[in-house]
PDB file of C-alpha atoms in Angstrom:
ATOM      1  CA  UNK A   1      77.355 128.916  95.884  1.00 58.00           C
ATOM      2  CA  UNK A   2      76.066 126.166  92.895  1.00 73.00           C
ATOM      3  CA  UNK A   3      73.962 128.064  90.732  1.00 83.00           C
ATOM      4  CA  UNK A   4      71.131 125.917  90.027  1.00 89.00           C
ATOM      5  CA  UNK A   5      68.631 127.789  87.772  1.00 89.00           C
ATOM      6  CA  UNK A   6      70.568 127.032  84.115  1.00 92.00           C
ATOM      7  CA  UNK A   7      69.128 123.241  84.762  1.00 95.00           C
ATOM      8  CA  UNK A   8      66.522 121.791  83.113  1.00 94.00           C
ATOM      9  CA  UNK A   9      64.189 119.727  84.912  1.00 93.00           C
ATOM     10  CA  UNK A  10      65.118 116.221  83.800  1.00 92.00           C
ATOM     11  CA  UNK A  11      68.816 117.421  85.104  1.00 94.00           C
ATOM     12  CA  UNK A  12      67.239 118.831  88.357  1.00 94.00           C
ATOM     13  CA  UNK A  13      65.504 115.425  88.967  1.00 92.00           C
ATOM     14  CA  UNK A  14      68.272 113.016  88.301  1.00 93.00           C
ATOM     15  CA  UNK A  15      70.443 115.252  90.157  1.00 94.00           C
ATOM     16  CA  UNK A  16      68.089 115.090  93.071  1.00 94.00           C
ATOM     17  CA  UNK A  17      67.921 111.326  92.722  1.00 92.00           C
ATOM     18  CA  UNK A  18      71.659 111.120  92.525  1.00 93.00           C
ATOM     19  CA  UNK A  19      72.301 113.319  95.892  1.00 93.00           C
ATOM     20  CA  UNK A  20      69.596 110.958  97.656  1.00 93.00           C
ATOM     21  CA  UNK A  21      71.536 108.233  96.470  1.00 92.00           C
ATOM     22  CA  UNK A  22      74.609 109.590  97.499  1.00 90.00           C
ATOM     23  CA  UNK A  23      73.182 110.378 101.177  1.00 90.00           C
ATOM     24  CA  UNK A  24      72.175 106.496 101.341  1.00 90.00           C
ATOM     25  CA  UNK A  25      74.578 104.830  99.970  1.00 88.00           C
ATOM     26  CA  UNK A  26      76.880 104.365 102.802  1.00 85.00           C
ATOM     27  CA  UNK A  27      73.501 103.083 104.712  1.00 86.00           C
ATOM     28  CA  UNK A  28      72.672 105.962 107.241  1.00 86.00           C
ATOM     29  CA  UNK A  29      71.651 109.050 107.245  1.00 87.00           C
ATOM     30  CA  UNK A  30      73.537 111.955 109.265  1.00 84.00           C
ATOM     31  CA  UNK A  31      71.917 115.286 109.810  1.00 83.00           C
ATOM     32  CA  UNK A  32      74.525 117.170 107.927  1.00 83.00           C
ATOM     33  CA  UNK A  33      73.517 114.789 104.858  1.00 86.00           C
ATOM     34  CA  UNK A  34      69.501 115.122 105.669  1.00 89.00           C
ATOM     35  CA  UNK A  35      70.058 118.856 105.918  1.00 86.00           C
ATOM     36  CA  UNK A  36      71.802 119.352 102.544  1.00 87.00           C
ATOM     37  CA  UNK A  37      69.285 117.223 100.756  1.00 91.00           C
ATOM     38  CA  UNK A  38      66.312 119.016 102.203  1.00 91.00           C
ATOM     39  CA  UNK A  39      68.369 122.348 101.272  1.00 89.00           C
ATOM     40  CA  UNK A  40      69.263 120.574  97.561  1.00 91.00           C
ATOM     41  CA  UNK A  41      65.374 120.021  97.493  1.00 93.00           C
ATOM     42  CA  UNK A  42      64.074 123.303  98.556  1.00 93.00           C
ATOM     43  CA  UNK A  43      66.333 125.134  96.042  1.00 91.00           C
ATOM     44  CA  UNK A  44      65.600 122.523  92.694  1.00 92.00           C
ATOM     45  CA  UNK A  45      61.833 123.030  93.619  1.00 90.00           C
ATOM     46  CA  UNK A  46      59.640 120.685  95.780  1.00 85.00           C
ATOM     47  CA  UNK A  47      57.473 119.719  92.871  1.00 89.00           C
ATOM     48  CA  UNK A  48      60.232 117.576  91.788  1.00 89.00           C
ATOM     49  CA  UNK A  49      60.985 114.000  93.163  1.00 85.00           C
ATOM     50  CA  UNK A  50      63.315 111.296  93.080  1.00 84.00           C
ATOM     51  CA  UNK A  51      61.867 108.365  91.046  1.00 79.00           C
ATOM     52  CA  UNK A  52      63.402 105.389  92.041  1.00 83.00           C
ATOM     53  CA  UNK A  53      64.785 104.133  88.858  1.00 80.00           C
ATOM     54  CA  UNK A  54      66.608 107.370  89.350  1.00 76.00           C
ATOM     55  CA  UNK A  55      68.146 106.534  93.101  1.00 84.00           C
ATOM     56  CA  UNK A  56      68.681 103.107  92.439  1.00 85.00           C
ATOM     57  CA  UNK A  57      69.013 101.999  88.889  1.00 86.00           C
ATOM     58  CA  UNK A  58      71.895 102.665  86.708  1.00 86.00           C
ATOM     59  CA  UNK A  59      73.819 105.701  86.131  1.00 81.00           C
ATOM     60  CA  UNK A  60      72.816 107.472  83.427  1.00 86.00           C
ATOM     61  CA  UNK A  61      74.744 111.477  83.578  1.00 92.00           C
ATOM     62  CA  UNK A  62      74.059 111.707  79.673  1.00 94.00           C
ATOM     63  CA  UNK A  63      71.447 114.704  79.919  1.00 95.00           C
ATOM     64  CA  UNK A  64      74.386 116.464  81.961  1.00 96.00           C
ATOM     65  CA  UNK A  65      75.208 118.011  78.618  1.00 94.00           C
ATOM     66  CA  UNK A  66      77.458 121.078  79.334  1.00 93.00           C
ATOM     67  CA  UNK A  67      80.395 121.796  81.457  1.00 91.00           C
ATOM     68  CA  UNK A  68      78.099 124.129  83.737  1.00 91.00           C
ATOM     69  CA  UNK A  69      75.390 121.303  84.801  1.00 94.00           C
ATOM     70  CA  UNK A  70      78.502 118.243  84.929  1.00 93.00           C
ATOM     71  CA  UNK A  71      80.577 121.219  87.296  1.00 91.00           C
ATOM     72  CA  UNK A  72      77.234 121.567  89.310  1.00 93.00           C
ATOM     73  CA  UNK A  73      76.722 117.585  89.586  1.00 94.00           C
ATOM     74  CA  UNK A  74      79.844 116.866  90.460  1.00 92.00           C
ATOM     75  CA  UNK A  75      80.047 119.279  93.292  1.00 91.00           C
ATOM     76  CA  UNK A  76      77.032 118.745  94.464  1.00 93.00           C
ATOM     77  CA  UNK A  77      77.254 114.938  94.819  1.00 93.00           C
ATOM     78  CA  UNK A  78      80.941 115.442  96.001  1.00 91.00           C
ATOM     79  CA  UNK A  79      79.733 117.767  98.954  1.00 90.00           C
ATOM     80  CA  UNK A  80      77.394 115.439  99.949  1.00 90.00           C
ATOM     81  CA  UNK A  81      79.870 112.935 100.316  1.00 88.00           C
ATOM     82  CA  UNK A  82      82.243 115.225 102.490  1.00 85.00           C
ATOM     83  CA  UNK A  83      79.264 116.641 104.555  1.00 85.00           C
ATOM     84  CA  UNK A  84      79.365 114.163 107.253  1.00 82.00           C
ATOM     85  CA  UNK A  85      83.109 114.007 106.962  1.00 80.00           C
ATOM     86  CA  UNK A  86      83.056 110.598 106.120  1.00 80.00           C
ATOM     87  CA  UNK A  87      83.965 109.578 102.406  1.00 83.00           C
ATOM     88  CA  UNK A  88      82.406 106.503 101.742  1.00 86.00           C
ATOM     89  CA  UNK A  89      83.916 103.624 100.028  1.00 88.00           C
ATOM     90  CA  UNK A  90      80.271 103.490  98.168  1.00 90.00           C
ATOM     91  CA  UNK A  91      79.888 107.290  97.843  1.00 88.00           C
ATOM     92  CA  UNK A  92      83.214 107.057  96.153  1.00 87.00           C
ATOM     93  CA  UNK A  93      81.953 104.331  93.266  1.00 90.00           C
ATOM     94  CA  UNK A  94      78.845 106.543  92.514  1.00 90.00           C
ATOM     95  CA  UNK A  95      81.353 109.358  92.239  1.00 89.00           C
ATOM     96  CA  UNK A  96      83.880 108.121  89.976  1.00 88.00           C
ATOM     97  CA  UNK A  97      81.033 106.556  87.529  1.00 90.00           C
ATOM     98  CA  UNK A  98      79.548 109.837  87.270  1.00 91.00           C
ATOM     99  CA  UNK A  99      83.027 111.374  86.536  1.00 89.00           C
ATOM    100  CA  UNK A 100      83.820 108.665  84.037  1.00 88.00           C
ATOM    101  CA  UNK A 101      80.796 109.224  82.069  1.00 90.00           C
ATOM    102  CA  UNK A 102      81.427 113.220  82.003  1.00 91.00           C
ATOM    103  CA  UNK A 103      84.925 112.583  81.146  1.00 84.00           C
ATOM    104  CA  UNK A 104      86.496 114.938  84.193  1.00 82.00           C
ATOM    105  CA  UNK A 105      90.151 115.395  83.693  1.00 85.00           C
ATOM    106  CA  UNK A 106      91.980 114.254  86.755  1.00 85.00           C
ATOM    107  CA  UNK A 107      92.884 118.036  87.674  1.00 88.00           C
ATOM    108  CA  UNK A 108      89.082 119.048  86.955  1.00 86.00           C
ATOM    109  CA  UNK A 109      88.363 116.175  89.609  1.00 84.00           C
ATOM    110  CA  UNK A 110      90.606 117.403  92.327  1.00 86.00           C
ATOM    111  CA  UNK A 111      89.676 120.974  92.054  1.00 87.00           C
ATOM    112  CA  UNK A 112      85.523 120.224  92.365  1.00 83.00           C
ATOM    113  CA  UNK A 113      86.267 117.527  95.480  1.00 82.00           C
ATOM    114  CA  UNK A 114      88.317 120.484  96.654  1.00 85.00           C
ATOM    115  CA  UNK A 115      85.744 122.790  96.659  1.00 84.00           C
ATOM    116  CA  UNK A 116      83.547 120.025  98.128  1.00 81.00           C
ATOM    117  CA  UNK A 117      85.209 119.031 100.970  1.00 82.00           C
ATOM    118  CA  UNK A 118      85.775 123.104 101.840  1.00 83.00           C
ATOM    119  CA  UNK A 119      82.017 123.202 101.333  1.00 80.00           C
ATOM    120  CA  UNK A 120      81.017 120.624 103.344  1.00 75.00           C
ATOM    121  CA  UNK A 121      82.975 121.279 106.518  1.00 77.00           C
ATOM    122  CA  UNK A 122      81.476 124.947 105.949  1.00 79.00           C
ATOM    123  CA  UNK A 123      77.378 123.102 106.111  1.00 75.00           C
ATOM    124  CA  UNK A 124      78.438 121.046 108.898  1.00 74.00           C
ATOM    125  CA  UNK A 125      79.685 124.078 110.793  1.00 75.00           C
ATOM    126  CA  UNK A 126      76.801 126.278 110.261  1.00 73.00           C
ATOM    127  CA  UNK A 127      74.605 122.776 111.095  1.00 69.00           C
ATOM    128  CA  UNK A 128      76.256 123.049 114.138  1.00 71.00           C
ATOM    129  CA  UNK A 129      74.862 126.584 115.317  1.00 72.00           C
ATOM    130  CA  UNK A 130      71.459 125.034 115.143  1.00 69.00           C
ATOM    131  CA  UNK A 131      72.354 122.141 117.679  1.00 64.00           C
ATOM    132  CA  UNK A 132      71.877 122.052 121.330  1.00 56.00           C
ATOM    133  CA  UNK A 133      75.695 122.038 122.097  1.00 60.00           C
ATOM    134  CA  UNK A 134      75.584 125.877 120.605  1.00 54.00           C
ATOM    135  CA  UNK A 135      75.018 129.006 122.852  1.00 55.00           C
ATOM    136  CA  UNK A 136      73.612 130.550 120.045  1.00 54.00           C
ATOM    137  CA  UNK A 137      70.752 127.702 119.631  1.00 53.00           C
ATOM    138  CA  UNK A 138      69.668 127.973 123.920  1.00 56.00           C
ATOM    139  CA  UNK A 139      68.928 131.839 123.516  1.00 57.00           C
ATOM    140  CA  UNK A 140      70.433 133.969 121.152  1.00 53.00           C
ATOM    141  CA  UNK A 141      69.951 137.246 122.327  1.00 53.00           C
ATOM    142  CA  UNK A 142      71.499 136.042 125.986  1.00 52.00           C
ATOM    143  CA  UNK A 143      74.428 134.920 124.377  1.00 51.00           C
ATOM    144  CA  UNK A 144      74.984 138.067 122.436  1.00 50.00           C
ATOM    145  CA  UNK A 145      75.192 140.353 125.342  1.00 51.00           C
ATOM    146  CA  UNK A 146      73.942 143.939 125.152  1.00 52.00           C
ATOM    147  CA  UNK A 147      74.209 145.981 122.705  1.00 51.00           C
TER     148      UNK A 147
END
């Protein structure tokens, strides 16, 4: 689980805009990726939004001061690359000049898309309890049996 709450809000709100980037940048939308962001939203705070110098203008990871909020960007942009299962040639450039800029080791890199990839198979999977192809989305309590 990211830990969120140690962010400030300029960090919350480029790291919002960054995600959203991230979910567009390979130019659609899944509902794994829609679902995360709407998640990412609700738990940063719905007061904040994603200017659109911040989505779409340069990179700028500089008030990612400490190795707790650059650990929380990281993995959070990273697992919204893997959510859809589908690492992006573009998702991959915003990724590696946010890494550049907060001076990841190579080993620090590999352990946080690690994590990310674990952690999005794990949204996609409990994405897919909600869909129609799931017994447990048509009626719950059938599908459970008695008790």
């Amino acid at each position: 689980m990211i830990v969120f709450d140690k962010l400030s809000l300029r960090q919350k709100t480029v790291l919002l805009a960054l995600a959203k980037r991230m979910m567009i940048a390979d130019s659609k939308v899944v509902i794994e990726e829609d679902a995360l962001f709407g998640m990412l939203h609700a738990e940063l705070g719905t007061n904040i939004s994603t200017p659109t110098q911040d989505v779409f203008g340069e990179i700028d990871v500089s008030v990612f001061d400490d190795a707790h909020s650059q650990v929380v960007l990281i993995l959070t942009l990273a697992t919204m690359a893997f959510v859809d299962d589908n690492f992006h040639p573009n998702e991959s450039s915003v990724l590696m000049k946010v890494t550049e800029q907060v001076n990841f080791s190579a080993s620090d890199i590999a352990a946080v898309m690690d994590l990310a990839e674990r952690q999005g198979r794990l949204i996609k999977d409990t994405e897919s309890l909600f869909t129609h192809e799931h017994p447990l989305s048509q009626n719950p309590l059938e599908t459970r049996g008695p008790k």
